[in-house]
Coordinates of C-alpha atoms in Angstrom, one line a residue:
X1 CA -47.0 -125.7 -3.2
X2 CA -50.7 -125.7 -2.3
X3 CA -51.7 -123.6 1.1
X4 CA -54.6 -124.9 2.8
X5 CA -56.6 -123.4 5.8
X6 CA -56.0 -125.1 9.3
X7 CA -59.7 -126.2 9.1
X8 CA -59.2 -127.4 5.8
X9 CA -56.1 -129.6 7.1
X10 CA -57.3 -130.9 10.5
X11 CA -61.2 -132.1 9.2
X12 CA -62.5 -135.2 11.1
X13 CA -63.9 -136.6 8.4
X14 CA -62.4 -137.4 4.3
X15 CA -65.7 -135.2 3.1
X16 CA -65.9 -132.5 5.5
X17 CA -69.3 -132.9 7.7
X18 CA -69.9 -136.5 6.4
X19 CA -69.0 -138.9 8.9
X20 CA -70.0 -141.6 7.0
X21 CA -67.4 -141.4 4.3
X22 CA -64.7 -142.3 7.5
X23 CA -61.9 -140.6 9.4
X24 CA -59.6 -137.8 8.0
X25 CA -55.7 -138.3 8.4
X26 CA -53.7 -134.9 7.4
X27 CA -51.1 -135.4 5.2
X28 CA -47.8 -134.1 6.1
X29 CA -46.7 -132.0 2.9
X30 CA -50.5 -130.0 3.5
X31 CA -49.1 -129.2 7.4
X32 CA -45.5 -128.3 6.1
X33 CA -46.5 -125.8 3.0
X34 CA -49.0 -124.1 5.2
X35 CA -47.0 -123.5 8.0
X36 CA -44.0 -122.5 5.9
X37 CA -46.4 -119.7 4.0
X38 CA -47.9 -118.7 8.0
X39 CA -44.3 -118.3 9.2
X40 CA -42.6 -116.4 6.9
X41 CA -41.5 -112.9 8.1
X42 CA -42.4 -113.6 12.0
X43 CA -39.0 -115.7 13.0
X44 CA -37.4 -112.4 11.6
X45 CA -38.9 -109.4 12.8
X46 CA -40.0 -109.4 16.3
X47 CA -42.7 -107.3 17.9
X48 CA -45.5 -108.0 15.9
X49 CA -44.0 -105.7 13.4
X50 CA -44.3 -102.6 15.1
X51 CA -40.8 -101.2 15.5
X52 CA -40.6 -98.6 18.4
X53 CA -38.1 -95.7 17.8
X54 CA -36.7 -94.6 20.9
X55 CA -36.0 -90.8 21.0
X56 CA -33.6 -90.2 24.1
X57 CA -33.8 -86.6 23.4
X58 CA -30.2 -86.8 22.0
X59 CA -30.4 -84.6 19.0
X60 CA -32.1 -81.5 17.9
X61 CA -35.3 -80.4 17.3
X62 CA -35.6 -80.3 13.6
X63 CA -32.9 -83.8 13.9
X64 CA -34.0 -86.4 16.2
X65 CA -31.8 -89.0 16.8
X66 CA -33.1 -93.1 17.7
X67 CA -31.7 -96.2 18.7
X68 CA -33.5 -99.4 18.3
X69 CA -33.8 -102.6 20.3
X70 CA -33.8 -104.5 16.9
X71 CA -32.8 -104.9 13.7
X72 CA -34.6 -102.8 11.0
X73 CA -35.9 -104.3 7.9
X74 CA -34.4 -102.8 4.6
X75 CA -37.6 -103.6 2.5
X76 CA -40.3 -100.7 2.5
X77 CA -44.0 -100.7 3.4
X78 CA -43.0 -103.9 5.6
X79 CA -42.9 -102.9 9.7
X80 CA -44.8 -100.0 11.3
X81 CA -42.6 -97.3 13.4
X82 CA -43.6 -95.7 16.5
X83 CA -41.9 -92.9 17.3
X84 CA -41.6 -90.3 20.5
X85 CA -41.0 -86.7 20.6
X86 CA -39.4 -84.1 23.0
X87 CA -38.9 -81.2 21.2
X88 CA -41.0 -78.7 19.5
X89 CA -39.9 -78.4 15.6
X90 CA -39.3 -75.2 14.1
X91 CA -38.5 -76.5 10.2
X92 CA -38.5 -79.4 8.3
X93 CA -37.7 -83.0 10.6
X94 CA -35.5 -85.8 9.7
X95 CA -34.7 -88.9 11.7
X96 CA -31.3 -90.5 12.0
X97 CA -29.1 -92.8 14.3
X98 CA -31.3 -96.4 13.4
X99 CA -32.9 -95.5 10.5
X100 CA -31.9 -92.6 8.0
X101 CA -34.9 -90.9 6.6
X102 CA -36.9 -87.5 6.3
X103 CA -39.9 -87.5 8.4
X104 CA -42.8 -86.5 6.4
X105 CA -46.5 -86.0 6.4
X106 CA -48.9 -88.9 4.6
X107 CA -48.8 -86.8 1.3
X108 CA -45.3 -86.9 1.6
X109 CA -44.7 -82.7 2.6
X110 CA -42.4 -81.5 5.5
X111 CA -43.5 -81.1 8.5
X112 CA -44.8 -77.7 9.7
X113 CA -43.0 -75.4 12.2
X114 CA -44.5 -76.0 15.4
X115 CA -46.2 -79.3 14.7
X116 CA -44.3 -81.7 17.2
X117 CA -44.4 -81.0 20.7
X118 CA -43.0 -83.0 23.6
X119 CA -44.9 -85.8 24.4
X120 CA -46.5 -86.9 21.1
X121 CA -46.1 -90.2 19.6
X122 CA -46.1 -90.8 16.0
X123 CA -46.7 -94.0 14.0
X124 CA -45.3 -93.9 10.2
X125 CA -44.1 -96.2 7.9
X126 CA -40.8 -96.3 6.0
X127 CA -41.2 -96.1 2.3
X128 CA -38.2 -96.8 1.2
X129 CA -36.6 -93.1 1.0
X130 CA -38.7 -91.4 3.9
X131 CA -40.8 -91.8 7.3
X132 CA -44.5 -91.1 6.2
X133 CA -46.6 -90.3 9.2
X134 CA -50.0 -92.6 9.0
X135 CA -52.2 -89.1 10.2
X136 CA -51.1 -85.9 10.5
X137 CA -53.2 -84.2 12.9
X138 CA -56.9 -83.3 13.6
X139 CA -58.7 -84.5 10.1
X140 CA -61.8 -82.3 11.6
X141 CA -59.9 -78.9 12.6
X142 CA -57.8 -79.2 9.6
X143 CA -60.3 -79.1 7.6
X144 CA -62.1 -76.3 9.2
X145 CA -59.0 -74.2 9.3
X146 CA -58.5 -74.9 5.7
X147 CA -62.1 -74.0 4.8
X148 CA -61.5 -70.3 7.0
X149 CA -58.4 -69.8 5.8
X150 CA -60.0 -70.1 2.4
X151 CA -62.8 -67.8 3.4
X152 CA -60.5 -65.5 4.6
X153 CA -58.4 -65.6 1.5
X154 CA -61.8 -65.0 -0.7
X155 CA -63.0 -62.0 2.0
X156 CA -59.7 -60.6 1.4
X157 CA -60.0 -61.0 -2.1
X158 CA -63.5 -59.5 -2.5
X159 CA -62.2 -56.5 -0.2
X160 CA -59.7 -55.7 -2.2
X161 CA -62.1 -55.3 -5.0
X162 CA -64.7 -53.7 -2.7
X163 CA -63.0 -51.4 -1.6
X164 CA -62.1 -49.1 -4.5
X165 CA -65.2 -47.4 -6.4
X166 CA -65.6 -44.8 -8.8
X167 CA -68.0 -42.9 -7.2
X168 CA -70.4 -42.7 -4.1
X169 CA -73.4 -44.2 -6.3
X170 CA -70.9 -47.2 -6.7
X171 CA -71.2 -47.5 -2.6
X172 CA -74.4 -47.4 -3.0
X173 CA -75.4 -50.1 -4.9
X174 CA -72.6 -52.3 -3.1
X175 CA -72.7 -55.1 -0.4
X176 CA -69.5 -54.7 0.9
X177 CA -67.6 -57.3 3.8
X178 CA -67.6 -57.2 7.0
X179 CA -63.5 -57.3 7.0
X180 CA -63.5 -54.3 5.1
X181 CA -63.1 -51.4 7.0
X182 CA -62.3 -48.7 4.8
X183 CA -63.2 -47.6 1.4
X184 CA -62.3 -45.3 -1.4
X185 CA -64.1 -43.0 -4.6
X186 CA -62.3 -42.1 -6.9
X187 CA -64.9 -39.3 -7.4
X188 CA -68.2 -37.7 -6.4
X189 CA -70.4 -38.1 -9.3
X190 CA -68.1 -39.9 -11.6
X191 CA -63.8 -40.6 -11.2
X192 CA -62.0 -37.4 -12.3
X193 CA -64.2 -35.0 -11.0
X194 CA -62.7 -34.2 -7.9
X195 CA -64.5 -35.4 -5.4
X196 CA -62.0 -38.7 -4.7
X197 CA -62.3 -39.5 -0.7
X198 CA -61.2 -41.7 1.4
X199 CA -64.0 -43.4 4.0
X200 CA -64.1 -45.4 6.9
X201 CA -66.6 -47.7 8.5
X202 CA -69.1 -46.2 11.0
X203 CA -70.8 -47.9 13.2
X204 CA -74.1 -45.9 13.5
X205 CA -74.9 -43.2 10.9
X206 CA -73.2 -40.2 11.5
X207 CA -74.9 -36.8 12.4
X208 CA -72.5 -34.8 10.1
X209 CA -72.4 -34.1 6.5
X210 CA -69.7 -36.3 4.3
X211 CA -71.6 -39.9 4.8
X212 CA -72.9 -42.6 3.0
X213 CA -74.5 -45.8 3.2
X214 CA -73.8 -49.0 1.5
X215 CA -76.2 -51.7 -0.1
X216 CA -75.7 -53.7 3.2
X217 CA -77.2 -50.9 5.4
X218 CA -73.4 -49.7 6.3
X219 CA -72.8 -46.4 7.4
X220 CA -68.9 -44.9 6.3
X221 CA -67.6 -42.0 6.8
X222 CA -65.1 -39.1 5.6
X223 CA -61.4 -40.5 7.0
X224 CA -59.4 -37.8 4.8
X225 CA -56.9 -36.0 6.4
X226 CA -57.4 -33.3 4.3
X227 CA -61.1 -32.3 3.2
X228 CA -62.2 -30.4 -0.2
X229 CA -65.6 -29.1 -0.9
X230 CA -65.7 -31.1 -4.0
X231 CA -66.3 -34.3 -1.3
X232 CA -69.7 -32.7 -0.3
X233 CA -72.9 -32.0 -1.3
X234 CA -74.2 -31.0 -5.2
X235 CA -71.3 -29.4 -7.1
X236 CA -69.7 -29.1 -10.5
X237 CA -66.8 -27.3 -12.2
X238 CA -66.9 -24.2 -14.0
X239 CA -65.6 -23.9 -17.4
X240 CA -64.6 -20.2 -16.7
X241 CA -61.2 -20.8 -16.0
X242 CA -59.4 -20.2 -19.2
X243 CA -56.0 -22.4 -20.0
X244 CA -52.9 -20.6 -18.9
X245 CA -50.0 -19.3 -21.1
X246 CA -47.9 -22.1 -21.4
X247 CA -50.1 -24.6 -20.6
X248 CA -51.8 -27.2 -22.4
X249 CA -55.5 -27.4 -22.4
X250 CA -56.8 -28.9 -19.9
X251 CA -54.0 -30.0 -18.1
X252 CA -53.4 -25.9 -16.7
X253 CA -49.8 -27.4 -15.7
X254 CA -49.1 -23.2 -14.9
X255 CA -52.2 -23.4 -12.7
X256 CA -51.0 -25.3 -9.3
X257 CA -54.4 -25.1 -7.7
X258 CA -57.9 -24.5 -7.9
X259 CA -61.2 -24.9 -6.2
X260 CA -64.7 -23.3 -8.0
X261 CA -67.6 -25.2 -7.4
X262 CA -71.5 -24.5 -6.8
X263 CA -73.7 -25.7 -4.6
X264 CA -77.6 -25.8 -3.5
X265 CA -77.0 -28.0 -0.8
X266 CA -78.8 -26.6 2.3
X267 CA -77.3 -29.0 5.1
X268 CA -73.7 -27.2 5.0
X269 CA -71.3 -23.8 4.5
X270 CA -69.9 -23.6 1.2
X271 CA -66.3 -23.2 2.5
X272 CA -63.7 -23.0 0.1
X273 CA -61.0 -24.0 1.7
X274 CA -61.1 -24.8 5.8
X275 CA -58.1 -25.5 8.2
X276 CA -58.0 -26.5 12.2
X277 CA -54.7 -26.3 13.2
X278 CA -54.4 -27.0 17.1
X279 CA -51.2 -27.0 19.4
X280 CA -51.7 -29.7 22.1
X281 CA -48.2 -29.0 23.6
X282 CA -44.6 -27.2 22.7
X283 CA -44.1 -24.1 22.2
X284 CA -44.5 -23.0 18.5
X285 CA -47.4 -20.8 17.3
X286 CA -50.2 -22.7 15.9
X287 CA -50.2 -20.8 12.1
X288 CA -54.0 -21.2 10.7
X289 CA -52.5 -20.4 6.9
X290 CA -49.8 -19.0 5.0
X291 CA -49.4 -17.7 1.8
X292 CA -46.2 -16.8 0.2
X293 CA -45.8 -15.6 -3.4
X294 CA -42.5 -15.0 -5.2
X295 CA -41.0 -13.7 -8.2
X296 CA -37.8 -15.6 -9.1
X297 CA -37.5 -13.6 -12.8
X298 CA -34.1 -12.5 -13.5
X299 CA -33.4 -8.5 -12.8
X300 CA -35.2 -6.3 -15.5
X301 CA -36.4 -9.4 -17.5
X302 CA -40.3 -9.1 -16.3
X303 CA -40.0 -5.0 -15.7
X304 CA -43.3 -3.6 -14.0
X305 CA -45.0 -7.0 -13.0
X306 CA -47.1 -7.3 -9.6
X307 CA -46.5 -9.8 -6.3
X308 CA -49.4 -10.8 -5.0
X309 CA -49.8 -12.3 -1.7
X310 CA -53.6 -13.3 -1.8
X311 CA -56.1 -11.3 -3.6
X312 CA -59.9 -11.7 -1.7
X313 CA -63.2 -11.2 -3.7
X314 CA -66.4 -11.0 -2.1
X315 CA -69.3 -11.2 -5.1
X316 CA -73.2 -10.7 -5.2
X317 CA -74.7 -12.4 -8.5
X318 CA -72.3 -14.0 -11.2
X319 CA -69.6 -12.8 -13.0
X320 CA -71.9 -11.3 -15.7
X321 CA -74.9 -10.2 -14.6
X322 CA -76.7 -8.9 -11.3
X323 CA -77.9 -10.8 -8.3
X324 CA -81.7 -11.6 -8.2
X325 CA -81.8 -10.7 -4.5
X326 CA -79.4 -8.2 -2.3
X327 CA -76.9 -9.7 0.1
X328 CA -74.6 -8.5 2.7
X329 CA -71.2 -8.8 1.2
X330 CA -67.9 -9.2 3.7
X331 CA -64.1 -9.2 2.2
X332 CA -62.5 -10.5 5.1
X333 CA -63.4 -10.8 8.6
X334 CA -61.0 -11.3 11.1
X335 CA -61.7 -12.7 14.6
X336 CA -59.3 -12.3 17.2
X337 CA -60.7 -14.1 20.3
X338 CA -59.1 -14.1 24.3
X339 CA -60.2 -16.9 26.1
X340 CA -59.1 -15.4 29.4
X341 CA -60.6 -12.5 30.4
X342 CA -57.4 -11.5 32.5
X343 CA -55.3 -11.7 29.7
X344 CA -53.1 -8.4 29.2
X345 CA -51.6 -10.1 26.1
X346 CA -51.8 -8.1 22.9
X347 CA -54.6 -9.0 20.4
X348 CA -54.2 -7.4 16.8
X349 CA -56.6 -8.0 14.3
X350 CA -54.5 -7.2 11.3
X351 CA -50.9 -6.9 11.5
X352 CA -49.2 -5.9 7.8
X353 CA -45.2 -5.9 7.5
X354 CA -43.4 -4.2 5.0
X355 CA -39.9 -4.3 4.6
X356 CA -37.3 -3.2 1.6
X357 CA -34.4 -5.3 1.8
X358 CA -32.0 -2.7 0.2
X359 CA -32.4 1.7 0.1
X360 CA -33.2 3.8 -2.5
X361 CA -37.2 3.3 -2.7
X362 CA -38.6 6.5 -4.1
X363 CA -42.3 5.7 -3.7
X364 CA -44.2 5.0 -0.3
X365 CA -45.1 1.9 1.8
X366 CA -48.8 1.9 1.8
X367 CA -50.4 -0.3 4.3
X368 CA -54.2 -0.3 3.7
X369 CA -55.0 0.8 0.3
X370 CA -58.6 1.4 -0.6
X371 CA -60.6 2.3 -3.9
X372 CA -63.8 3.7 -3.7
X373 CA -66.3 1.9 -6.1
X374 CA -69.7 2.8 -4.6
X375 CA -71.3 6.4 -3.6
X376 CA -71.7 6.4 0.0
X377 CA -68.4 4.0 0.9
X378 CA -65.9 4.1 3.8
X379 CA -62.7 2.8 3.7
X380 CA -62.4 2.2 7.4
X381 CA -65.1 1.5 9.7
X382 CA -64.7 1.1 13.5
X383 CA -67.7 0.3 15.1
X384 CA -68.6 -2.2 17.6
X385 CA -71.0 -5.2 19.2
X386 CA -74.0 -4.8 21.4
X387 CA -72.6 -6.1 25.2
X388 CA -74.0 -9.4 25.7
X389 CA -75.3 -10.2 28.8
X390 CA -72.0 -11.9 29.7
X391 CA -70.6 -8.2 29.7
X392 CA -67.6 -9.1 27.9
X393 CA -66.2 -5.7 26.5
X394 CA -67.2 -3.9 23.7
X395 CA -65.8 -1.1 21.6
X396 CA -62.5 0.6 21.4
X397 CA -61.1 2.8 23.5
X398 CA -59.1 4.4 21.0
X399 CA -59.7 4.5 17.5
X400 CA -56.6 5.0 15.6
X401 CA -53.5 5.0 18.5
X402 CA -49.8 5.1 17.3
X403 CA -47.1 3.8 19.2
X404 CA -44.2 6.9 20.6
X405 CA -42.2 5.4 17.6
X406 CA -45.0 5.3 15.3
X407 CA -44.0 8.4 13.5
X408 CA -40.5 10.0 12.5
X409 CA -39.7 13.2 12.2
X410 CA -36.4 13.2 10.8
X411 CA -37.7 11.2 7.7
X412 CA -37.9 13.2 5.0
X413 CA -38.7 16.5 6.5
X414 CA -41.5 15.6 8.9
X415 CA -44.0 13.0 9.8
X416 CA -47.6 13.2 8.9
X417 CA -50.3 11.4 11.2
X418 CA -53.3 11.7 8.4
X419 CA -52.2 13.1 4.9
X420 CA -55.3 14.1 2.8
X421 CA -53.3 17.0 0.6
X422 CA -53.5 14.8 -2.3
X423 CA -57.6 15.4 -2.2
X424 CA -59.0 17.7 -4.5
X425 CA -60.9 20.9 -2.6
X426 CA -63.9 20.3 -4.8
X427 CA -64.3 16.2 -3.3
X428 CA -63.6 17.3 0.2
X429 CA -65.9 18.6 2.7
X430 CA -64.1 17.6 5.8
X431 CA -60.5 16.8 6.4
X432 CA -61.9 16.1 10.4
X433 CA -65.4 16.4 10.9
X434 CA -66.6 16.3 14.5
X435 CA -69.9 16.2 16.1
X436 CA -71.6 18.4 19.0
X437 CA -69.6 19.1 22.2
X438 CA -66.8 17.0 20.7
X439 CA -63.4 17.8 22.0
X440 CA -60.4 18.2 20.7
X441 CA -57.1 17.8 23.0
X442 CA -53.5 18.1 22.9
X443 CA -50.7 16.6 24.9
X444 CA -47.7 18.9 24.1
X445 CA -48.0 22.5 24.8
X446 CA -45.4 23.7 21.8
X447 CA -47.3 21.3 18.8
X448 CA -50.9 21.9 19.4
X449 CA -52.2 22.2 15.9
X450 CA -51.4 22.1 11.9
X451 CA -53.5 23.1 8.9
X452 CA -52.4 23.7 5.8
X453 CA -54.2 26.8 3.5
X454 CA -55.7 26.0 0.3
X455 CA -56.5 29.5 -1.0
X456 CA -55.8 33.1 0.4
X457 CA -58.9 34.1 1.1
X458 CA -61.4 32.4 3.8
X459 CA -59.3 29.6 4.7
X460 CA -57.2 28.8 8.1
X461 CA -53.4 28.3 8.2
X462 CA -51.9 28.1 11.5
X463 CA -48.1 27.2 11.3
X464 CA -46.3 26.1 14.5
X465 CA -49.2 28.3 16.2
X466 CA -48.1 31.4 14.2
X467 CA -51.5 32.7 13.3
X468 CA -51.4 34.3 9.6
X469 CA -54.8 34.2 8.3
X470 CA -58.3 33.2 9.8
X471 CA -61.4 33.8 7.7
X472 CA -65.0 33.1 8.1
X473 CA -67.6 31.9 6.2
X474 CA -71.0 32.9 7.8
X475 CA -71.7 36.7 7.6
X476 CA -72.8 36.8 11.5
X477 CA -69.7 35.3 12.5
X478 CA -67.3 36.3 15.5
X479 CA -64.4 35.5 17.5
X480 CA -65.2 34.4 21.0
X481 CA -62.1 34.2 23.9
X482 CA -63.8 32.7 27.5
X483 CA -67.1 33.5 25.8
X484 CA -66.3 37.1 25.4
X485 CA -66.9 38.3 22.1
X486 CA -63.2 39.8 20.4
X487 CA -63.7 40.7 17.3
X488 CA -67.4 40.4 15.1
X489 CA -68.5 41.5 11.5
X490 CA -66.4 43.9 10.1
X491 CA -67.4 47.5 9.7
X492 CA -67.9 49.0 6.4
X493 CA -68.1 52.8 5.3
X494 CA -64.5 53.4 6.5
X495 CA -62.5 56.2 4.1
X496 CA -58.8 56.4 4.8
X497 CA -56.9 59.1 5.8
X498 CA -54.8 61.4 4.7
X499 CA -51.4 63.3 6.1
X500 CA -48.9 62.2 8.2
X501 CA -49.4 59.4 10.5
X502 CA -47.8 58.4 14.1
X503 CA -47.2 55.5 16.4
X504 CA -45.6 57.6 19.1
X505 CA -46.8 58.9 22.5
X506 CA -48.6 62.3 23.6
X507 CA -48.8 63.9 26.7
X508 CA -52.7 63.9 27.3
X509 CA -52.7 67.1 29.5
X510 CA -50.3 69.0 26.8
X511 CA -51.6 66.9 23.6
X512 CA -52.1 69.4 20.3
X513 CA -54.6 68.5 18.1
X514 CA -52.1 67.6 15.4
X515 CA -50.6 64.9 17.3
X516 CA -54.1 63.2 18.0
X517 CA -55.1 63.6 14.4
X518 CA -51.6 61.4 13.5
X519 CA -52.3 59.2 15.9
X520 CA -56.0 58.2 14.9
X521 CA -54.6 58.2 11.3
X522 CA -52.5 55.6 12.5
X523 CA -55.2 53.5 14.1
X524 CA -57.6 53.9 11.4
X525 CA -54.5 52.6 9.0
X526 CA -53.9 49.5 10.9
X527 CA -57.5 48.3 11.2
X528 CA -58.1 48.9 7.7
X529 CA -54.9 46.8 7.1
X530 CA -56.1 44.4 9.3
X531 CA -59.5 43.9 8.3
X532 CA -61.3 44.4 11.0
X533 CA -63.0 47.5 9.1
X534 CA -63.4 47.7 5.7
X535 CA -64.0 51.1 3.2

């Protein structure tokens, strides 16, 4: 069977354009094989071959039901489908009722959540085992979503990796993203040294020590929640530290923690170890630091050991050698500082708490110990600030002040306020030394004053105001009462009597001169035995 075109069939003349070689008669068969070949398919599938899918909105949204108006063909790739929606999809979509298949995208993958929304109309074409949709949506914005997604994918990528360095010079030298918004070392100068830090991004250069700056002309930022000086300025370690018994060099698994590090930097304190602790609310006491060491050993295994809280040293120079230029050196300072000048609340500088859990201590609490290394040093200072021009206050108003129960009689005999009987008489020259016109006063009128006698001779004792001995030093010394002079140098030259001696009355008018002569022997006896003249 030969198919000819219409033209081909119809010609006016036998040689097609000649009219001389005569009329053209088509021949039946030519008509009948051509229109056989034109018309197959189209008596049997109706609407140009577009098949419309009507979705009545009678299943669900991930399973739409159809009905058709005609038949549908079970060859593939023949007829084209067109196909409404009414429901957004949340999964993968298939389409039953007139046709049984999955609808899919046109490289043959499930549709995404979210794609179909009401009102759309799709065109696809059945393959046999599926409904492939002819486009699957914008070409353009797909593409451009694909390409930022990748972009994304690669920033994230390159931020992961950018965002971990061994050490600030590593920043340095670095263009780092835009996504990536924070950054960390694992060290200073090199990873391991102790100067790991966490950063973040800044947007202008930051007017405070703890900053770098990126290849891309980034600023970051410390973001640590907790700061060591090891994350600033020039430092190194020491090698003074030795390992410590039991440990294995240089992990120092006995040594928890450490900080010693030196510095030249000029832009900063060299703190050692810094904390702001601020309540914002509640009502539990903001604690700055505590310390708390404890000896676990079993009883009498570590006999004679010490417990030390915290242990403070202030030093001028190196361990080993002496300071090129004098400083002022300060163990600990506190500052106790009242925000409210109308505050009656108690401030206390140092408050130290001992306690024995169980009796039968035989040695003494101490509170404030002191060892005197340097000629000229005093254990306790109170002194005081200039007033500023504020005129907040300024000194104390009492030195040393003990609460009524500050002292206890009934412990151990008696209670002592200042106890310096332990002091040798050649290192002391004052128990209490006192300036000119200084006072002295007392408060109870049957304990006024106690001093305990070194030697018998030239020293004072005065027990429970029982006078016993008074001496003095200074060879023109006297004893004044309301200014008026009671007794002054002793005279010498004296010779005792001799013979009887009385203490008893005369009768001046009737006296014998026997009975004065006893009498003035009996004077003369008891100011010789007194003192107050001498032989």
């Amino acid at each position: 069977m030969t198919v000819r075109t219409i033209d081909e069939i119809f010609r006016d003349f036998v040689i097609d354009g000649v009219p001389a070689s005569g009329p053209f008669n088509p021949h039946k068969p030519d008509i009948r094989d051509t229109l056989k070949v034109l018309l197959e398919g189209v008596s049997t599938f109706p609407d140009n071959r577009v098949i419309r899918l009507n979705n009545a909105d009678e299943g669900t949204a991930n399973n739409i039901v159809v009905t058709s108006s005609v038949a549908i063909p079970t060859a593939a790739y023949q007829v084209l489908y067109i196909l409404n929606v009414t429901q957004v999809n949340t999964g993968p979509v298939t389409v039953s009722g007139a046709i049984n298949r999955s609808l899919v995208t046109n490289i043959n993958q499930p549709i995404a959540p979210g794609y179909l929304i009401p009102g759309m109309a799709v065109l696809c074409v059945d393959t046999g085992t599926e409904l492939r949709l002819l486009s699957y949506g914008d070409a353009e914005a797909e593409q451009a979503a694909a390409e930022a997604a990748a972009d994304r994918a690669e920033d994230a990528a390159a931020g992961g990796l950018l965002s971990n360095f061994a050490s600030r010079a590593d920043v340095e030298i670095t263009n780092i993203p835009a996504l990536v918004t924070y950054l960390r070392t694992a060290g200073y100068y090199a990873a391991g040294d102790g100067g790991a830090a966490l950063y973040q991004r800044s947007s202008s250069e930051p007017s405070h020590a703890g900053k770098v700056q990126s290849a891309d002309g980034a600023w970051w930022e410390l973001a640590s929640a907790t700061l060591t000086p090891h994350q600033f300025g020039e430092l190194f370690y020491s090698e003074r530290i030795d390992p410590v018994a039991g440990s294995v060099s240089p992990a120092y698994k006995d040594l928890h923690f450490g900080v010693e590090y030196s510095s030249s930097s000029t832009e900063v304190l060299h703190y050692g170890y810094t904390a702001n602790i601020k309540r914002t609310g509640g009502n539990k006491s903001p604690v700055g630091a505590q310390l708390n060491a404890y000896d676990l050993s079993p009883s009498g295994s570590v006999p004679n050991t010490s417990v030390w809280g915290a242990t403070l040293e202030a030093w001028s120079g190196d361990h080993d050698s002496e300071p090129n230029v004098p400083v002022i050196l300060i163990g600990i300072e506190p500052a106790i500082i009242q925000q409210r000048h109308d505050s009656d609340l108690g401030k206390v500088g140092l408050d130290v708490v001992f306690k024995n859990r169980k009796d039968g201590g035989t040695l003494l609490h101490g509170s404030i110990g002191s060892n005197k290394y340097n000629k000229g040093a005093k254990a306790i200072t109170i002194t005081s600030q200039s007033r500023s021009p504020f005129g907040e206050f300024c000194g104390w108003k009492t030195g040393i002040d003990f609460s009524s129960t500050g002292l206890d009689l009934d412990i151990d005999g008696g209670a002592v306020a200042i106890d310096v009987s332990k002091v040798d008489f050649n290192r002391l020259d004052y128990a209490f030394k006192m300036g000119p016109n200084h006072s002295i006063g007392w408060s109870s009128p049957t304990r006024s004053l106690k001093i305990r006698w070194l030697e018998p001779s030239d020293r004072v004792q005065i027990l429970d105001g029982e006078i016993e001995r008074i001496g003095f030093g200074a060879t023109n010394a006297a004893l004044f009462f309301n200014g008026i002079q009671v007794v002054g140098i002793r005279s010498q030259g004296w010779t005792a009597s001799s013979g009887a001696a009385t203490k008893g009355g005369f009768n001046s008018g009737t006296v014998t001169l026997p009975e004065l002569a006893q009498n003035v022997k009996a004077i003369i006896d008891a100011l010789l035995n007194h003192g107050l003249i001498g032989e």
